Short mmCIF file of C-alpha atoms in Angstrom, two decimals:
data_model
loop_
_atom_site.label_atom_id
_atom_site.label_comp_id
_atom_site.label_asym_id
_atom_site.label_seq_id
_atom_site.Cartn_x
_atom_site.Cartn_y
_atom_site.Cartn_z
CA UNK H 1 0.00 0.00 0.00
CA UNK H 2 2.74 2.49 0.60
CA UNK H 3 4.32 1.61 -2.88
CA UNK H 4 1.19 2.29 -4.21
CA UNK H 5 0.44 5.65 -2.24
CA UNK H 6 4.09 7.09 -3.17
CA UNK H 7 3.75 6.46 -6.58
CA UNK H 8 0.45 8.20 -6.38
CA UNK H 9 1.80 11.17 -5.09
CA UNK H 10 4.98 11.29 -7.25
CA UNK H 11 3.79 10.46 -10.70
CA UNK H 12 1.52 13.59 -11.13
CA UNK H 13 4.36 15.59 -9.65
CA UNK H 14 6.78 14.51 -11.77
CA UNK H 15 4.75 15.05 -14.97
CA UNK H 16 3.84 18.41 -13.80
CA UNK H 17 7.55 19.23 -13.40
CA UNK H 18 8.12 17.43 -16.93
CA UNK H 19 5.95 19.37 -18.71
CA UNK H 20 5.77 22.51 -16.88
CA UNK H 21 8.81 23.26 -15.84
CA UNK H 22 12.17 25.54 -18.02
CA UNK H 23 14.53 23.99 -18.65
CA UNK H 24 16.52 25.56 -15.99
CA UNK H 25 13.70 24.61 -13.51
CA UNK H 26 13.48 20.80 -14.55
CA UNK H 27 17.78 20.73 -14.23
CA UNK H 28 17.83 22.34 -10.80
CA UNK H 29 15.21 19.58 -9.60
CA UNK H 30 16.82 16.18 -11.31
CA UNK H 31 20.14 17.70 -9.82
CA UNK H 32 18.79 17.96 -6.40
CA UNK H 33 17.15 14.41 -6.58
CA UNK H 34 19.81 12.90 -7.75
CA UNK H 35 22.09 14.81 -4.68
CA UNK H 36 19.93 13.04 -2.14
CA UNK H 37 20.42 9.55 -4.22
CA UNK H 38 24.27 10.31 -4.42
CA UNK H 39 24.17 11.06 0.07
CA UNK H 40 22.54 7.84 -0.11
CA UNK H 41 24.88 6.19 -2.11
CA UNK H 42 28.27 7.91 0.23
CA UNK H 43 26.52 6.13 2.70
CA UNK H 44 26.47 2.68 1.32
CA UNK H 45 30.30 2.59 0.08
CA UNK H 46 31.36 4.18 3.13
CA UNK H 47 31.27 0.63 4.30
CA UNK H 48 35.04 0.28 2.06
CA UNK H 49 36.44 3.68 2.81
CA UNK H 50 34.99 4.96 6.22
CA UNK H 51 37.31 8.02 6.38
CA UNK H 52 37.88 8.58 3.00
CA UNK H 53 36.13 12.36 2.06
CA UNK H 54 32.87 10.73 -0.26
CA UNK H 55 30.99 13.38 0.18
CA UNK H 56 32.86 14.83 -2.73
CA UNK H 57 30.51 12.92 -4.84
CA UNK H 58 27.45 15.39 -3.92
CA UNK H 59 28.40 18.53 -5.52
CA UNK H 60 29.75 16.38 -8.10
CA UNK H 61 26.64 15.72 -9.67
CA UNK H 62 25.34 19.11 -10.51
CA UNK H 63 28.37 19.32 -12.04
CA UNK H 64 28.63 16.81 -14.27
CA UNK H 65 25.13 17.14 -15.28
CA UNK H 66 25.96 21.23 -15.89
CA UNK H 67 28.63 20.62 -17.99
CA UNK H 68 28.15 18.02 -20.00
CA UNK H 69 24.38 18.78 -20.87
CA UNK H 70 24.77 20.46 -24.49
CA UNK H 71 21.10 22.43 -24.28
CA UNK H 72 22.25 25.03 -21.94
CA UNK H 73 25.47 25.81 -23.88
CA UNK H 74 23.60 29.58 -24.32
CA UNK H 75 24.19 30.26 -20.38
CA UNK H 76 27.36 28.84 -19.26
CA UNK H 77 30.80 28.74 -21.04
CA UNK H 78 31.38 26.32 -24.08
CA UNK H 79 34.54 25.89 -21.86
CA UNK H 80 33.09 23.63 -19.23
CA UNK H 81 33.44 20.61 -20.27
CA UNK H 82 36.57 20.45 -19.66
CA UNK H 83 35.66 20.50 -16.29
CA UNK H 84 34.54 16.98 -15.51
CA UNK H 85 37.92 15.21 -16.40
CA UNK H 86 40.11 18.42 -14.67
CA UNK H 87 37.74 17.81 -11.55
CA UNK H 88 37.53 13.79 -11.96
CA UNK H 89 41.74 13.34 -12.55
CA UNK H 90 43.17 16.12 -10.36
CA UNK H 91 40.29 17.60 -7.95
CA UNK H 92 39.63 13.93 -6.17
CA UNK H 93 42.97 12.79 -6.33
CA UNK H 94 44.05 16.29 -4.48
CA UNK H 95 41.64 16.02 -1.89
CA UNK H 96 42.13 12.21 -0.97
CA UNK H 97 45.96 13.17 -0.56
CA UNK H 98 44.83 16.60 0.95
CA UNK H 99 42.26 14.93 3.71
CA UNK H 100 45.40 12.10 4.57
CA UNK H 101 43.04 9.71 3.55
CA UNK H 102 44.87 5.92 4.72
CA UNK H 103 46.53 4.05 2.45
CA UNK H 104 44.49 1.22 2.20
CA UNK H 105 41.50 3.51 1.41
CA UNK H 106 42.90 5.75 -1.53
CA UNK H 107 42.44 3.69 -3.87
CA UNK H 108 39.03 2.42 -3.50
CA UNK H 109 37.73 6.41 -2.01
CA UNK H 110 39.23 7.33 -6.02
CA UNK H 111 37.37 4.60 -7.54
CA UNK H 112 34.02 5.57 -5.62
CA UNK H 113 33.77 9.21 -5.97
CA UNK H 114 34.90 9.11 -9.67
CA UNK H 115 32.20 6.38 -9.86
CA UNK H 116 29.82 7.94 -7.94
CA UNK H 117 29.98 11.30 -9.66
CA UNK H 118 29.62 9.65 -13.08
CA UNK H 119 27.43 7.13 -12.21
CA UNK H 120 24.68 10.31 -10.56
CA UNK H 121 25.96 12.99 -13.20
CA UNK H 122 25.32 11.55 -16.67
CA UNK H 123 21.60 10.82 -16.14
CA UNK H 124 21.18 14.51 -14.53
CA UNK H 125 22.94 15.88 -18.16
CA UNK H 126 20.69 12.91 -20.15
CA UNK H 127 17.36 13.85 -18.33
CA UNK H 128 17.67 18.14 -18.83
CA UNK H 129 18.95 17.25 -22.84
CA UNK H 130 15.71 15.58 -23.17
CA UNK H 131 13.41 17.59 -21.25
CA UNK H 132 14.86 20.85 -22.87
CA UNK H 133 14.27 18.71 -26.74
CA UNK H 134 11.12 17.18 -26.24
CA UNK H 135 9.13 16.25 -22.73
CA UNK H 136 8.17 13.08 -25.18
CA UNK H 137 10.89 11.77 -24.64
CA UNK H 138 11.16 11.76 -21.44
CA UNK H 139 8.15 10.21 -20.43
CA UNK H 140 8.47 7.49 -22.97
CA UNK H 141 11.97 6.72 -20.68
CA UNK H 142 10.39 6.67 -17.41
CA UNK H 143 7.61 4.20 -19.38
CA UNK H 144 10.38 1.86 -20.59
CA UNK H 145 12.32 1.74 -17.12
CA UNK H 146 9.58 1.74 -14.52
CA UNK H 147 6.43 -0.03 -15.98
CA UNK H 148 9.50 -2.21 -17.17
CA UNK H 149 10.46 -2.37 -13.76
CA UNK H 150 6.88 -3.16 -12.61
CA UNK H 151 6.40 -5.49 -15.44
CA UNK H 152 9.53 -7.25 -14.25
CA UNK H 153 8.56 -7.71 -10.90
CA UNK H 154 5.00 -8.90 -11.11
CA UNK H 155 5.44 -11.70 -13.62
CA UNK H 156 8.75 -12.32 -12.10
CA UNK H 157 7.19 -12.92 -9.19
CA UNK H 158 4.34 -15.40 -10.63
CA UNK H 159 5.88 -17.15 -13.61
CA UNK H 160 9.42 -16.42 -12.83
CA UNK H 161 11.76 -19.88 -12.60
CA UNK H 162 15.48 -19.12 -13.45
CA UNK H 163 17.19 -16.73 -11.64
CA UNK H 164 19.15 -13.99 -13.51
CA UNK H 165 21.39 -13.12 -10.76
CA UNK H 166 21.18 -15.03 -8.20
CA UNK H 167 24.21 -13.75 -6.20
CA UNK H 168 23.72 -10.34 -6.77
CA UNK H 169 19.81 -9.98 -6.88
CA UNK H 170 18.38 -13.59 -5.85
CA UNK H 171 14.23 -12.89 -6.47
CA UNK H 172 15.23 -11.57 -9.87
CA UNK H 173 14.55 -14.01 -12.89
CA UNK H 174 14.92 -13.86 -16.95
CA UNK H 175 11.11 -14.12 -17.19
CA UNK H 176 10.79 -11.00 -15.26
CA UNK H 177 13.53 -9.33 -17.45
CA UNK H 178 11.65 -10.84 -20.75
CA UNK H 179 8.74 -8.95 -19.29
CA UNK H 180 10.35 -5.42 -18.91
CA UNK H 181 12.01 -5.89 -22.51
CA UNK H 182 8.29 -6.30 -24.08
CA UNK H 183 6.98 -3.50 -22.42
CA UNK H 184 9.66 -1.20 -23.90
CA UNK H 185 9.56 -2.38 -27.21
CA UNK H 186 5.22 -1.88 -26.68
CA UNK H 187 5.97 1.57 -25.00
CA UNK H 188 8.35 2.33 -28.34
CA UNK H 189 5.79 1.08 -30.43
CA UNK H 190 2.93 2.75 -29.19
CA UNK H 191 4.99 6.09 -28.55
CA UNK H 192 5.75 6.28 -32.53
CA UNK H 193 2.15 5.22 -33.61
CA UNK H 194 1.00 7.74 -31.28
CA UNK H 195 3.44 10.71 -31.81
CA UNK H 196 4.81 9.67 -35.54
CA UNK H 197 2.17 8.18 -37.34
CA UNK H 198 4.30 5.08 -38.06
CA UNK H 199 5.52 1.69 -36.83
CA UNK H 200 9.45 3.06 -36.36
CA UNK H 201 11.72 -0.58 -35.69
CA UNK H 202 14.55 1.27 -35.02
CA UNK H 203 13.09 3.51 -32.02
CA UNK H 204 11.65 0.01 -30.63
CA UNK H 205 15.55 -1.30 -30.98
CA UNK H 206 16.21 1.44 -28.92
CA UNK H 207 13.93 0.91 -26.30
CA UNK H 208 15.11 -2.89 -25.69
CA UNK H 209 18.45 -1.34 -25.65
CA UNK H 210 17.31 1.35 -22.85
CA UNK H 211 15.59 -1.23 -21.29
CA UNK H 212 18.51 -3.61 -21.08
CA UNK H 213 20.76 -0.59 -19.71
CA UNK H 214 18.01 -0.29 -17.16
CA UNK H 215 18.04 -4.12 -15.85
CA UNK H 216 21.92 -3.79 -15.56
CA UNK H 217 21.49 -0.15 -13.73
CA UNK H 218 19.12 -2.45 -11.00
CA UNK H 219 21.74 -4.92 -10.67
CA UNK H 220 24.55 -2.78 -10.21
CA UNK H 221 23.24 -0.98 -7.35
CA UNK H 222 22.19 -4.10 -6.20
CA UNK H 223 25.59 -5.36 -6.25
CA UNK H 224 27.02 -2.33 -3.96
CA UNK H 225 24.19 -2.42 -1.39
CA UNK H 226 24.78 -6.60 -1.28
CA UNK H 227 28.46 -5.74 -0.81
CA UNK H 228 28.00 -3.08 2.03
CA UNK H 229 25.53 -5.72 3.81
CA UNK H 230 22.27 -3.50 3.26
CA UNK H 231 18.66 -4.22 1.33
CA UNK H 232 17.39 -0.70 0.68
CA UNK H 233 19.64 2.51 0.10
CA UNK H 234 17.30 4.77 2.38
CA UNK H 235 13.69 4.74 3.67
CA UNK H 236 12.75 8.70 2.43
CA UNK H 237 9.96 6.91 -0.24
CA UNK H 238 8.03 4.85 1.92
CA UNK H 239 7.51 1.62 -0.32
CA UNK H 240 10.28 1.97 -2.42
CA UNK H 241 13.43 2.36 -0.41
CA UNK H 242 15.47 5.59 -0.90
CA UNK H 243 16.20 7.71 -3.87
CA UNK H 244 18.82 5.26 -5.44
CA UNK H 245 16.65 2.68 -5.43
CA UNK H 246 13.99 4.05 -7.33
CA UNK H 247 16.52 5.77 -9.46
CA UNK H 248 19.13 3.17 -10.28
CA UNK H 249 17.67 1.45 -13.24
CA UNK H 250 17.44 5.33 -14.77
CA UNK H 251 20.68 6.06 -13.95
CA UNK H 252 21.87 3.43 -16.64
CA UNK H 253 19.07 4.03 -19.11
CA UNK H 254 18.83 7.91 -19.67
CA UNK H 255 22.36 8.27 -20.23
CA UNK H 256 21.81 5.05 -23.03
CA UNK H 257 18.82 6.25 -24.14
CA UNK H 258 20.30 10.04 -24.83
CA UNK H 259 23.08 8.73 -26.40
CA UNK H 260 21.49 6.17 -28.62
CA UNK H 261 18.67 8.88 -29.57
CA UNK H 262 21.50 11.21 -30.52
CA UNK H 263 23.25 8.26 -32.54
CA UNK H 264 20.22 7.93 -34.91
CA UNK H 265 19.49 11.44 -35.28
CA UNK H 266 16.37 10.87 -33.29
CA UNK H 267 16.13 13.49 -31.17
CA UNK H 268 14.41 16.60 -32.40
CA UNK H 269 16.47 19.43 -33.20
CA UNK H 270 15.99 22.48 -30.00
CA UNK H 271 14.26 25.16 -32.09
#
């Protein structure tokens, strides 16, 4: 029932801001979501690297997302995007020498916050692109990842057999993923009947793709919360865990599904 009640508060909110929001606006609020998922996710590695300074991965997000998102190239410098390696190579590694980080943590505090900034960034650049091109687009995303998602978990859990990672994610199975893949490639099809007057194969390719991408995003945070010895990332959406659990499968796929869109001249030209 709480599932179920939090997803009936969020998804008219979330359209609203999809639709209604500038540009600027719509950034500005996937940044700060995706801040509270990146907190939660300092918390979980913290587990390796307890005194290693993580929290570097917070303000890394907005700044990925700022820079590398190509739609607001008419309000900040063309110059940016240099920042995300300049920060990535020599920003973190100065401050894990700077905070005396120990030995045996340097290392794995690099690989994290690199990760982690990445990993939290990219789908805060992917998500403004789109929203700035076409709101579309976005919402045919959050169709393919989370009635995928649903999909995946409701005929996983009645028909599902044969586990699909069983170390890393033992209650999901391939039936369940078969599931989510046909309701992207429906969403994809329906989406281009609807919006282009046309069955078009290769935005359906895409959406198996996307979908795919978001499977792997589930299982990857799955695999760092199994690791750190923890079932759900936070409890701030009652229902569904914490922020990076209902946003890990979209981490994956709106980075994928930008890029692929992009690929095949498939996203609409900003007028």
């Amino acid at each position: 029932m709480k599932r179920v009640l939090t997803a009936a508060v969020g998804v008219p909110l979330a359209l609203l801001a999809l639709f209604k929001l500038p540009p600027i606006g719509f950034f500005a609020l996937v940044a700060g979501l995706f801040c509270l998922a990146a907190w939660e996710y300092v918390q979980i590695v913290a587990h390796w690297t307890p005194d290693a300074p993580l929290w570097a991965v917070i303000p890394l997000v907005p700044l990925v997302g700022f820079s590398l998102a190509p739609g607001f190239d008419s309000w900040h410098l063309p110059e940016a995007l240099p920042l995300v390696p300049l920060v990535l190579a020599v920003g973190v590694g100065g401050l894990i020498l700077l905070r005396s980080t120990p030995l045996a943590q340097g290392a794995p505090a690099m690989g994290s916050i690199v990760f982690g900034g990445l990993y939290l960034g990219l789908p805060v650049a992917a998500l403004a692109e789109l929203q700035s091109r076409s709101p579309w687009l976005v919402l045919l995303l959050w169709a393919i990842v989370w009635i995928g998602d649903s999909a995946a978990f409701y005929v996983g859990t009645a028909l599902g057999r044969r586990r699909l990672a069983p170390v890393v994610s033992p209650k999901k199975s391939w039936e369940g993923a078969f599931a989510a893949l046909a309701i992207g490639a429906l969403s994809a099809l329906a989406f281009s009947v609807w919006r282009q007057g046309a069955v078009d194969f290769m935005l359906i390719g895409l959406a198996l793709v996307t979908s795919v991408a978001a499977q792997l995003g589930d299982l990857v945070e799955s695999l760092i919360k199994r690791g750190a010895g923890i079932k759900d990332s936070g409890t701030m959406l009652p229902g569904h865990g914490g922020f990076l659990d209902r946003f890990d499968a979209l981490a994956f796929a709106a980075p994928v599904w930008w890029f692929a869109l992009e690929l095949t001249e498939r996203l609409p030209l900003r007028p």
